[in-house]
Coordinates of C-alpha atoms in Angstrom, one line a residue:
X13 CA 72.9 158.0 -189.1
X14 CA 71.3 158.8 -192.6
X15 CA 70.1 156.0 -194.3
X16 CA 70.5 155.8 -198.1
X17 CA 67.3 156.0 -200.2
X18 CA 65.0 156.0 -196.9
X19 CA 62.7 158.5 -198.5
X20 CA 62.3 156.2 -201.5
X21 CA 59.5 153.7 -202.0
X22 CA 59.2 151.2 -205.0
X23 CA 56.4 148.8 -206.1
X24 CA 58.0 145.7 -207.6
X25 CA 55.9 143.3 -209.9
X26 CA 58.5 140.8 -211.0
X27 CA 59.7 137.3 -211.0
X28 CA 63.0 135.2 -211.4
X29 CA 66.3 137.2 -211.2
X30 CA 66.9 140.4 -212.9
X31 CA 63.9 142.5 -212.0
X32 CA 64.0 141.2 -208.5
X33 CA 67.7 141.9 -208.2
X34 CA 66.7 145.5 -208.9
X35 CA 64.5 145.7 -206.2
X36 CA 66.8 144.0 -203.9
X37 CA 69.8 146.5 -204.1
X38 CA 67.3 149.3 -203.7
X39 CA 65.8 147.9 -200.6
X40 CA 69.4 147.1 -199.4
X41 CA 70.3 150.8 -199.9
X42 CA 67.3 151.5 -197.5
X43 CA 64.3 152.2 -199.9
X44 CA 60.9 150.8 -199.2
X45 CA 60.4 148.0 -201.8
X46 CA 56.9 146.5 -202.1
X47 CA 56.7 143.3 -203.9
X48 CA 53.1 142.4 -205.2
X49 CA 52.8 138.7 -206.2
X50 CA 49.7 136.5 -207.0
X51 CA 48.3 135.0 -203.7
X52 CA 50.2 131.7 -203.0
X53 CA 53.4 133.0 -204.8
X54 CA 54.4 133.8 -208.5
X55 CA 56.0 131.5 -210.7
X56 CA 59.6 132.1 -209.2
X57 CA 58.0 131.2 -205.5
X58 CA 59.2 127.7 -205.5
X59 CA 62.3 128.0 -207.5
X60 CA 65.3 125.7 -206.7
X61 CA 67.1 125.6 -204.5
X62 CA 64.5 124.4 -202.1
X63 CA 64.3 123.1 -198.5
X64 CA 63.2 119.7 -197.7
X65 CA 59.9 121.8 -196.9
X66 CA 60.3 123.2 -200.6
X67 CA 60.8 126.5 -199.3
X68 CA 62.9 128.4 -201.9
X69 CA 66.3 129.6 -200.9
X70 CA 66.4 131.4 -204.2
X71 CA 63.3 133.5 -203.6
X72 CA 64.2 133.8 -199.7
X73 CA 67.4 135.5 -200.7
X74 CA 66.5 137.6 -203.6
X75 CA 63.7 139.1 -201.8
X76 CA 65.3 140.4 -198.5
X77 CA 64.3 143.5 -196.9
X78 CA 61.2 143.9 -199.3
X79 CA 57.6 144.2 -198.2
X80 CA 54.9 141.7 -199.8
X81 CA 51.7 142.0 -201.1
X82 CA 49.6 139.3 -202.2
X83 CA 46.8 140.0 -204.6
X84 CA 44.7 137.6 -207.0
X85 CA 46.0 139.2 -210.2
X86 CA 43.8 136.8 -212.6
X87 CA 40.5 139.1 -211.3
X88 CA 40.0 142.6 -212.5
X89 CA 39.6 143.9 -208.7
X90 CA 43.1 142.5 -208.1
X91 CA 44.8 144.1 -211.1
X92 CA 43.1 147.6 -210.3
X93 CA 44.7 147.4 -207.0
X94 CA 48.0 147.0 -208.3
X95 CA 47.4 149.6 -210.8
X96 CA 46.4 151.9 -207.6
X97 CA 49.2 150.8 -205.6
X98 CA 51.8 152.0 -208.6
X99 CA 50.0 155.2 -209.1
X100 CA 50.0 156.2 -205.6
X101 CA 53.5 155.5 -205.1
X102 CA 55.0 156.8 -208.3
X103 CA 58.0 154.4 -208.8
X104 CA 57.6 150.9 -210.3
X105 CA 60.1 148.2 -211.3
X106 CA 58.9 145.4 -213.3
X107 CA 59.6 142.6 -215.8
X108 CA 55.9 142.3 -217.1
X109 CA 55.1 142.5 -220.8
X110 CA 55.3 146.0 -222.3
X111 CA 51.4 145.8 -223.3
X112 CA 48.6 144.8 -220.8
X113 CA 47.3 146.2 -217.7
X114 CA 50.8 147.2 -216.3
X115 CA 52.0 149.1 -219.6
X116 CA 53.5 152.5 -218.6
X117 CA 50.7 154.1 -221.0
X118 CA 47.9 152.8 -218.8
X119 CA 49.7 153.4 -215.5
X120 CA 50.8 157.0 -216.2
X121 CA 47.4 158.0 -217.2
X122 CA 46.5 158.7 -213.9
X123 CA 49.9 159.7 -212.7
X124 CA 52.0 161.8 -215.3
X125 CA 55.1 161.7 -213.2
X126 CA 55.2 157.9 -212.9
X127 CA 58.8 156.4 -213.1
X128 CA 58.6 153.0 -214.4
X129 CA 61.5 150.6 -214.9
X130 CA 61.1 147.5 -217.2
X131 CA 63.2 144.7 -217.5
X132 CA 62.7 143.1 -220.7
X133 CA 64.3 140.0 -222.7
X134 CA 64.7 141.3 -226.2
X135 CA 64.3 144.7 -226.9
X136 CA 61.2 144.3 -229.2
X137 CA 59.5 142.7 -226.5
X138 CA 60.0 138.9 -226.8
X139 CA 61.0 136.9 -224.3
X140 CA 64.5 135.9 -223.4
X141 CA 66.3 134.4 -220.4
X142 CA 70.0 134.8 -219.5
X143 CA 70.8 131.3 -220.6
X144 CA 69.5 132.0 -224.3
X145 CA 70.9 135.7 -224.4
X146 CA 74.3 134.4 -223.5
X147 CA 74.0 132.0 -226.3
X148 CA 73.1 134.8 -228.7
X149 CA 76.1 136.8 -227.9
X150 CA 78.6 134.0 -228.2
X151 CA 80.3 133.3 -224.9
X152 CA 79.5 129.5 -224.8
X153 CA 81.4 129.3 -227.7
X154 CA 84.4 131.0 -226.3
X155 CA 84.2 128.9 -222.8
X156 CA 86.0 125.6 -222.5
X157 CA 88.3 124.1 -225.1
X158 CA 85.6 123.0 -227.5
X159 CA 84.3 122.1 -230.1
X160 CA 81.1 121.8 -228.3
X161 CA 79.6 125.0 -226.6
X162 CA 80.0 125.4 -222.8
X163 CA 77.2 127.4 -220.6
X164 CA 78.2 128.8 -217.3
X165 CA 76.0 128.5 -214.2
X166 CA 76.4 132.0 -213.4
X167 CA 73.4 134.1 -214.6
X168 CA 75.9 137.2 -215.2
X169 CA 73.3 139.3 -217.7
X170 CA 70.2 138.7 -215.2
X171 CA 72.7 140.2 -212.2
X172 CA 74.2 142.9 -214.6
X173 CA 70.5 143.7 -215.7
X174 CA 69.1 144.0 -212.2
X175 CA 71.8 146.2 -211.3
X176 CA 71.6 148.3 -214.3
X177 CA 67.8 148.8 -213.7
X178 CA 68.6 149.9 -210.1
X179 CA 70.8 152.5 -211.4
X180 CA 68.2 153.5 -214.3
X181 CA 65.4 154.1 -211.8
X182 CA 67.8 156.2 -209.7
X183 CA 68.7 158.2 -213.1
X184 CA 65.2 158.7 -213.9
X185 CA 64.3 159.9 -210.5
X186 CA 67.1 162.7 -211.1
X187 CA 65.6 163.6 -214.2
X188 CA 62.0 163.8 -212.8
X189 CA 63.5 165.8 -209.7
X190 CA 64.8 168.4 -212.4
X191 CA 62.0 168.5 -214.8
X192 CA 59.1 167.2 -213.1
X193 CA 58.7 164.6 -215.9
X194 CA 58.1 160.9 -215.3
X195 CA 58.6 158.2 -218.1
X196 CA 59.3 154.5 -218.8
X197 CA 62.8 153.1 -218.7
X198 CA 63.2 149.9 -220.7
X199 CA 66.3 147.7 -219.8
X200 CA 66.3 144.7 -222.2
X201 CA 68.6 141.7 -221.2
X202 CA 69.9 141.4 -224.8
X203 CA 70.9 145.2 -224.8
X204 CA 72.9 144.6 -221.7
X205 CA 74.5 141.6 -222.7
X206 CA 75.4 142.8 -226.3
X207 CA 76.3 146.4 -225.0
X208 CA 78.5 144.8 -222.6
X209 CA 80.3 142.7 -225.2
X210 CA 80.8 145.9 -227.2
X211 CA 82.2 147.7 -224.3
X212 CA 84.9 145.0 -223.7
X213 CA 86.0 145.4 -227.1
X214 CA 84.4 142.2 -228.3
X215 CA 82.6 143.3 -231.3
X216 CA 85.6 145.6 -232.5
X217 CA 87.7 142.4 -232.0
X218 CA 85.7 139.8 -234.2
X219 CA 85.1 142.6 -237.0
X220 CA 88.7 143.7 -236.9
X221 CA 90.1 140.1 -237.3
X222 CA 87.4 138.5 -239.4
X223 CA 87.1 135.6 -237.1
X224 CA 86.4 134.3 -233.8
X225 CA 88.8 134.3 -230.9
X226 CA 90.6 130.9 -230.1
X227 CA 89.1 128.9 -227.3
X228 CA 91.6 129.1 -224.5
X229 CA 90.0 127.0 -221.7
X230 CA 91.3 128.4 -218.5
X231 CA 94.1 130.7 -220.0
X232 CA 93.3 134.4 -219.7
X233 CA 93.1 136.3 -222.9
X234 CA 95.8 138.7 -223.6
X235 CA 97.5 138.2 -220.1
X236 CA 99.9 135.6 -218.3
X237 CA 97.3 133.9 -216.4
X238 CA 96.3 130.2 -216.1
X239 CA 95.6 127.5 -213.5
X240 CA 98.5 125.3 -212.5
X241 CA 98.9 122.1 -210.5
X242 CA 100.7 122.0 -207.3
X243 CA 102.6 118.8 -206.1
X244 CA 99.9 118.0 -203.7
X245 CA 97.2 117.9 -206.5
X246 CA 95.9 121.5 -205.8
X247 CA 95.0 123.7 -208.8
X248 CA 95.9 127.4 -208.3
X249 CA 95.0 130.2 -210.7
X250 CA 97.7 132.7 -210.9
X251 CA 97.4 136.2 -212.9
X252 CA 99.9 138.8 -213.6
X253 CA 98.6 142.2 -214.4
X254 CA 101.7 144.5 -213.6
X255 CA 105.2 144.6 -214.6
X256 CA 106.2 144.5 -210.9
X257 CA 104.1 141.4 -210.4
X258 CA 106.0 139.9 -213.2
X259 CA 109.4 140.3 -211.9
X260 CA 108.3 139.4 -208.3
X261 CA 106.6 136.0 -209.7
X262 CA 109.7 135.1 -211.7
X263 CA 112.0 135.8 -208.7
X264 CA 109.7 133.8 -206.2
X265 CA 109.8 130.7 -208.6
X266 CA 113.5 131.2 -209.2
X267 CA 112.6 131.5 -213.1
X268 CA 114.1 134.9 -213.8
X269 CA 117.2 133.2 -215.6
X270 CA 115.2 130.9 -217.7
X271 CA 112.6 133.5 -218.9
X272 CA 115.6 135.6 -219.8
X273 CA 116.8 132.8 -222.1
X274 CA 113.7 132.7 -224.0
X275 CA 113.4 136.3 -224.4
X276 CA 117.1 136.2 -225.9
X277 CA 116.1 133.4 -228.1
X278 CA 112.9 134.9 -229.5
X279 CA 114.0 138.6 -229.5
X280 CA 111.1 139.8 -227.3
X281 CA 110.8 141.4 -223.7
X282 CA 108.3 139.9 -221.3
X283 CA 109.0 142.6 -218.7
X284 CA 106.5 145.3 -219.5
X285 CA 104.3 143.9 -222.3
X286 CA 101.3 141.6 -221.3
X287 CA 100.7 140.7 -224.9
X288 CA 104.0 139.2 -225.5
X289 CA 103.6 136.9 -222.3
X290 CA 100.5 136.0 -223.8
X291 CA 101.7 135.4 -227.1
X292 CA 105.0 133.2 -226.1
X293 CA 102.9 131.2 -223.5
X294 CA 103.8 127.9 -225.3
X295 CA 107.5 128.4 -224.1
X296 CA 106.4 130.1 -220.7
X297 CA 103.8 127.8 -219.5
X298 CA 106.0 124.6 -219.3
X299 CA 108.3 126.2 -217.0
X300 CA 105.5 127.5 -214.6
X301 CA 104.1 124.0 -214.8
X302 CA 107.4 122.4 -213.6
X303 CA 108.1 125.2 -210.8
X304 CA 104.6 125.0 -209.5
X305 CA 104.5 121.2 -209.5
X306 CA 107.6 121.1 -207.6
X307 CA 106.0 122.7 -204.5
X308 CA 102.8 121.8 -202.4
X309 CA 100.1 124.3 -202.0
X310 CA 101.0 125.2 -198.3
X311 CA 104.4 126.2 -199.6
X312 CA 103.5 128.0 -202.7
X313 CA 100.8 130.1 -201.3
X314 CA 102.7 132.0 -198.7
X315 CA 105.5 132.5 -201.2
X316 CA 103.1 134.1 -203.7
X317 CA 101.6 136.2 -201.2
X318 CA 104.7 137.8 -200.1
X319 CA 105.8 138.5 -203.7
X320 CA 102.2 140.1 -204.1
X321 CA 100.8 137.9 -206.7
X322 CA 97.1 137.3 -207.4
X323 CA 96.3 133.6 -207.0
X324 CA 93.7 131.7 -205.5
X325 CA 93.2 127.9 -205.3
X326 CA 90.1 126.3 -206.6
X327 CA 87.5 125.8 -203.9
X328 CA 83.8 124.6 -204.1
X329 CA 80.9 126.5 -203.1
X330 CA 80.7 124.4 -199.7
X331 CA 84.4 125.5 -199.0
X332 CA 83.5 129.1 -199.6
X333 CA 80.2 129.1 -197.3
X334 CA 83.0 127.9 -194.3
X335 CA 85.8 130.8 -195.5
X336 CA 86.2 133.2 -192.9
X337 CA 87.2 136.0 -195.1
X338 CA 84.4 135.5 -197.5
X339 CA 81.7 134.4 -195.1
X340 CA 82.5 133.7 -191.6
X341 CA 84.2 137.0 -190.7
X342 CA 82.8 139.1 -193.6
X343 CA 80.6 141.9 -192.0
X344 CA 78.1 141.9 -195.1
X345 CA 76.9 138.7 -193.5
X346 CA 74.7 138.1 -190.2
X347 CA 73.5 134.9 -188.8
X348 CA 70.4 134.4 -186.8
X349 CA 67.8 136.1 -189.5
X350 CA 64.5 134.9 -189.2
X351 CA 64.2 133.7 -192.6
X352 CA 60.7 132.5 -193.8
X353 CA 62.0 129.0 -194.4
X354 CA 63.0 128.8 -190.6
X355 CA 66.9 128.0 -191.7
X356 CA 69.4 129.8 -189.9
X357 CA 72.4 130.7 -192.2
X358 CA 74.3 133.6 -192.8
X359 CA 72.5 136.3 -194.8
X360 CA 74.0 138.7 -197.1
X361 CA 73.1 142.6 -196.6
X362 CA 74.2 145.6 -198.7
X363 CA 77.8 145.1 -200.7
X364 CA 78.7 148.6 -200.4
X365 CA 78.8 151.0 -197.7
X366 CA 79.4 154.8 -197.0
X367 CA 81.0 156.1 -193.8
X368 CA 77.8 157.9 -193.0
X369 CA 75.5 155.0 -194.1
X370 CA 73.9 153.3 -191.2
X371 CA 74.8 149.8 -191.8
X372 CA 71.7 147.7 -191.1
X373 CA 71.7 143.9 -190.6
X374 CA 70.3 142.0 -193.5
X375 CA 66.7 141.6 -193.2
X376 CA 64.6 138.7 -193.8
X377 CA 62.2 138.1 -197.1
X378 CA 58.7 138.6 -196.3
X379 CA 56.2 135.7 -196.1
X380 CA 53.6 136.1 -199.0
X381 CA 51.2 138.7 -198.2
X382 CA 52.8 139.7 -195.2
X383 CA 52.3 143.3 -195.6
X384 CA 49.1 143.3 -197.6
X385 CA 46.7 144.9 -194.7
X386 CA 49.5 147.4 -193.9
X387 CA 50.2 148.8 -197.3
X388 CA 46.5 149.1 -198.6
X389 CA 45.9 150.8 -195.8
X390 CA 48.8 153.2 -195.7
X391 CA 49.1 153.7 -199.5
X392 CA 45.4 153.6 -200.8
X393 CA 43.9 154.7 -197.6
X394 CA 41.6 151.8 -197.8
X395 CA 39.4 151.6 -194.4
X396 CA 39.8 148.1 -192.5
X397 CA 36.5 147.0 -193.3
X398 CA 37.1 147.1 -197.1
X399 CA 40.3 145.5 -196.6
X400 CA 38.5 142.6 -194.8
X401 CA 36.2 142.2 -197.5
X402 CA 38.7 142.0 -200.1
X403 CA 40.7 139.4 -198.0
X404 CA 37.2 137.4 -197.3
X405 CA 36.8 137.7 -201.4
X406 CA 39.9 136.3 -201.9
X407 CA 41.3 139.2 -203.8
X408 CA 43.8 140.1 -201.1
X409 CA 45.9 137.3 -199.5
X410 CA 47.7 137.7 -196.0
X411 CA 50.3 135.6 -194.4

């Protein structure tokens, strides 16, 4: 079976979420991703969540299927080895600063066709994190009911930036295949965030309206969608996106006549217009609240399923970890992976597959420096005696 990206090798020097995610996605699609860290681990090596032994489950899962080289990057000799690895390989993913020993100009001086993908904070090179960029683009002032801002816990901009950076790497490699030219692709977190806001119509919306969107809590903007409470205290999110779903939801809940009465009273037609359902939610929501509150969840769920309605009860992450559809019977997961932490839990592999793609089981993350000797010998053709000298001198780390 053909393994996607099996002929691609990438050096990764990065930390935290966005840049390691780019490397992870490339590795999951079959690329050889060689992560280079400081001996003993970089700044994210112990990031929470951690085990009782202080092993980072975050690091362990963001770095699956990669190789690890450990160098003392505080010393010139260690930095020179990292530069040499990048130049020997020709593909580089990093979130190190634009300027310095890993600048593209420095690295490409000895490898003109080098492709560098650099994840950044702001486009001008100043630092930023997902949580601060999210504040800058306005989403915490749209979340919740107000007036205080509400941060969400998912690092969405980090994850989008990581995926975009992996995509950018492949685009830059296609360009190099066609022209022979390398180059640096910069992917600022801030541009991914504000660009996504624009792509969703948010910039145009506020400029046209001259004001911010009202805060809606759990109500979906522009659609019929909200959480409702059942008779037994479950909260269920229900979202309608098609005319057929709307008709079938009314029939399932016995609300066809009551909704027709609202349409007649207000001179509107909810059958085909998402916007009208949203605008008149003040009249519609009380009907649905009463109808759903009269049923327990065990009765409601099969009723909605039979009607083809999109719905989901709210669950904890602990619940999700035991859900057969999400984890236990999901083929992206595999148990029994030899994780560096020693913990045995379902490990995620690639999220997407092609029929011709050999779906490999999820691979473990490396130990810090696990592949140092192997990579230095293969990539830089260093003799074993020289590698031993570097290890003894503390320039190279091994596991």
